[in-house]
mmCIF file of C-alpha atoms in Angstrom:
data_model
loop_
_atom_site.group_PDB
_atom_site.id
_atom_site.type_symbol
_atom_site.label_atom_id
_atom_site.label_comp_id
_atom_site.label_asym_id
_atom_site.label_seq_id
_atom_site.Cartn_x
_atom_site.Cartn_y
_atom_site.Cartn_z
ATOM 1 C CA VAL D 348 -9.186 -27.384 -6.921
ATOM 2 C CA GLN D 349 -12.567 -26.185 -5.850
ATOM 3 C CA LEU D 350 -13.184 -23.175 -4.062
ATOM 4 C CA VAL D 351 -16.186 -22.085 -2.269
ATOM 5 C CA GLU D 352 -17.245 -18.498 -1.521
ATOM 6 C CA SER D 353 -19.471 -17.293 0.974
ATOM 7 C CA GLY D 354 -20.434 -13.847 3.148
ATOM 8 C CA GLY D 355 -21.803 -11.745 0.315
ATOM 9 C CA GLY D 356 -25.100 -9.915 0.674
ATOM 10 C CA LEU D 357 -26.428 -6.569 1.110
ATOM 11 C CA VAL D 358 -24.765 -4.112 3.515
ATOM 12 C CA GLN D 359 -25.159 -0.687 4.411
ATOM 13 C CA LEU D 360 -22.639 2.107 3.424
ATOM 14 C CA GLY D 361 -20.057 2.524 5.875
ATOM 15 C CA GLY D 362 -20.749 -1.137 7.316
ATOM 16 C CA SER D 363 -18.410 -4.159 7.444
ATOM 17 C CA ARG D 364 -18.750 -7.763 5.776
ATOM 18 C CA ARG D 365 -16.697 -10.580 5.818
ATOM 19 C CA LEU D 366 -16.164 -13.126 2.877
ATOM 20 C CA SER D 367 -14.860 -16.621 2.923
ATOM 21 C CA CYS D 368 -13.178 -18.803 0.487
ATOM 22 C CA THR D 369 -12.588 -22.469 1.048
ATOM 23 C CA ALA D 370 -10.542 -24.351 -1.030
ATOM 24 C CA SER D 371 -10.714 -28.062 -1.383
ATOM 25 C CA GLY D 372 -8.237 -30.494 -3.390
ATOM 26 C CA SER D 373 -5.812 -27.631 -3.087
ATOM 27 C CA ILE D 374 -2.110 -27.587 -1.862
ATOM 28 C CA PHE D 375 -3.528 -24.396 0.092
ATOM 29 C CA SER D 376 -0.260 -23.454 2.194
ATOM 30 C CA SER D 377 1.923 -22.778 -0.772
ATOM 31 C CA SER D 378 -0.932 -21.291 -2.860
ATOM 32 C CA SER D 379 -1.455 -17.522 -3.388
ATOM 33 C CA MET D 380 -5.163 -16.790 -2.526
ATOM 34 C CA GLY D 381 -6.446 -13.230 -4.073
ATOM 35 C CA TRP D 382 -9.660 -11.707 -4.120
ATOM 36 C CA TYR D 383 -10.856 -9.858 -7.082
ATOM 37 C CA ARG D 384 -14.105 -8.126 -7.873
ATOM 38 C CA GLN D 385 -16.076 -7.185 -11.130
ATOM 39 C CA ALA D 386 -18.532 -4.223 -11.070
ATOM 40 C CA PRO D 387 -21.222 -3.865 -13.617
ATOM 41 C CA GLY D 388 -19.733 -2.780 -16.893
ATOM 42 C CA LYS D 389 -16.194 -3.138 -15.319
ATOM 43 C CA GLN D 390 -13.330 -5.259 -15.820
ATOM 44 C CA ARG D 391 -12.134 -7.942 -12.989
ATOM 45 C CA GLU D 392 -9.739 -6.437 -10.950
ATOM 46 C CA LEU D 393 -7.395 -7.521 -7.923
ATOM 47 C CA ILE D 394 -8.114 -6.107 -4.993
ATOM 48 C CA THR D 395 -5.918 -8.019 -2.374
ATOM 49 C CA VAL D 396 -3.570 -11.271 -2.443
ATOM 50 C CA SER D 397 -2.152 -13.384 0.211
ATOM 51 C CA ARG D 398 1.082 -14.915 -1.194
ATOM 52 C CA THR D 399 1.702 -16.517 1.821
ATOM 53 C CA VAL D 400 0.594 -15.885 5.508
ATOM 54 C CA CYS D 401 2.851 -12.785 6.232
ATOM 55 C CA ARG D 402 3.095 -11.386 2.630
ATOM 56 C CA THR D 403 -0.082 -9.479 1.107
ATOM 57 C CA ASP D 404 -0.899 -6.949 -1.142
ATOM 58 C CA TYR D 405 -3.855 -4.371 -1.483
ATOM 59 C CA ALA D 406 -5.114 -2.296 -4.456
ATOM 60 C CA ASP D 407 -5.219 1.342 -3.415
ATOM 61 C CA SER D 408 -8.881 1.323 -3.585
ATOM 62 C CA VAL D 409 -9.371 -1.021 -0.514
ATOM 63 C CA LYS D 410 -5.855 -0.304 1.401
ATOM 64 C CA GLY D 411 -6.904 0.638 4.983
ATOM 65 C CA ARG D 412 -10.230 -0.918 4.612
ATOM 66 C CA PHE D 413 -10.010 -4.359 3.482
ATOM 67 C CA THR D 414 -8.016 -6.969 4.955
ATOM 68 C CA ILE D 415 -7.133 -10.527 3.750
ATOM 69 C CA TYR D 416 -6.055 -13.381 5.979
ATOM 70 C CA ARG D 417 -5.912 -17.066 5.764
ATOM 71 C CA ASP D 418 -6.492 -20.246 7.871
ATOM 72 C CA ASN D 419 -4.163 -22.895 6.657
ATOM 73 C CA THR D 420 -5.629 -25.496 8.923
ATOM 74 C CA LYS D 421 -9.106 -24.722 7.312
ATOM 75 C CA ASN D 422 -8.047 -24.429 3.983
ATOM 76 C CA THR D 423 -9.854 -20.726 3.914
ATOM 77 C CA VAL D 424 -9.198 -17.299 3.024
ATOM 78 C CA TYR D 425 -11.142 -14.430 4.202
ATOM 79 C CA LEU D 426 -11.485 -10.886 2.948
ATOM 80 C CA GLN D 427 -12.508 -8.538 6.134
ATOM 81 C CA MET D 428 -14.087 -5.608 4.359
ATOM 82 C CA ASN D 429 -14.880 -2.249 6.602
ATOM 83 C CA SER D 430 -15.997 1.284 5.765
ATOM 84 C CA LEU D 431 -17.783 -0.091 2.652
ATOM 85 C CA ARG D 432 -18.563 2.159 0.082
ATOM 86 C CA SER D 433 -21.060 2.369 -2.874
ATOM 87 C CA GLU D 434 -18.251 1.873 -5.043
ATOM 88 C CA ASP D 435 -17.517 -1.515 -3.589
ATOM 89 C CA THR D 436 -20.496 -3.112 -5.107
ATOM 90 C CA ALA D 437 -19.453 -6.040 -6.943
ATOM 91 C CA VAL D 438 -19.174 -9.526 -7.275
ATOM 92 C CA TYR D 439 -16.302 -11.070 -5.407
ATOM 93 C CA TYR D 440 -14.165 -13.836 -6.628
ATOM 94 C CA CYS D 441 -11.631 -15.620 -5.173
ATOM 95 C CA ASN D 442 -8.470 -17.175 -6.838
ATOM 96 C CA HIS D 443 -6.002 -19.610 -6.021
ATOM 97 C CA ALA D 444 -2.665 -19.801 -7.919
ATOM 98 C CA SER D 445 -0.124 -22.609 -7.517
ATOM 99 C CA ARG D 446 1.834 -25.076 -9.386
ATOM 100 C CA GLN D 447 -1.722 -26.746 -9.711
ATOM 101 C CA GLY D 448 -2.751 -24.162 -11.889
ATOM 102 C CA SER D 449 -5.459 -20.887 -11.506
ATOM 103 C CA TYR D 450 -8.609 -21.457 -10.226
ATOM 104 C CA TRP D 451 -11.929 -19.422 -9.346
ATOM 105 C CA GLY D 452 -14.373 -19.590 -7.078
ATOM 106 C CA GLN D 453 -18.318 -18.801 -8.486
ATOM 107 C CA GLY D 454 -18.401 -15.147 -6.910
ATOM 108 C CA THR D 455 -20.380 -13.808 -4.509
ATOM 109 C CA GLN D 456 -22.289 -10.327 -4.793
ATOM 110 C CA VAL D 457 -21.809 -7.523 -2.186
ATOM 111 C CA THR D 458 -24.007 -4.560 -2.737
ATOM 112 C CA VAL D 459 -23.460 -1.819 -0.601
ATOM 113 C CA SER D 460 -26.910 0.190 -0.054
ATOM 114 C CA SER D 461 -27.613 3.900 1.346
#
């Protein structure tokens, strides 16, 4: 399974950004797809996961601002981030979890600037 992320970059405080993660070699529709992030000096944390198309969970820190959604026809999961804050600055990683195992993307940097 290979995961390729895109969409990171510099965004202004209060702005929006959408990240994408496309999987290849994956039984995508039956996998859990999650987004994690790691800020400098901090541990990687789970911020949201799409267990199926209809079952999603969010960390309190992003609830109401971030939305995860997936397109199983494109083997792609998205992370829509709105109302970005300085504390959202981090490297964002997508994760695939299924009976195939757990796999990570290479990470994409999101920097929120004022």
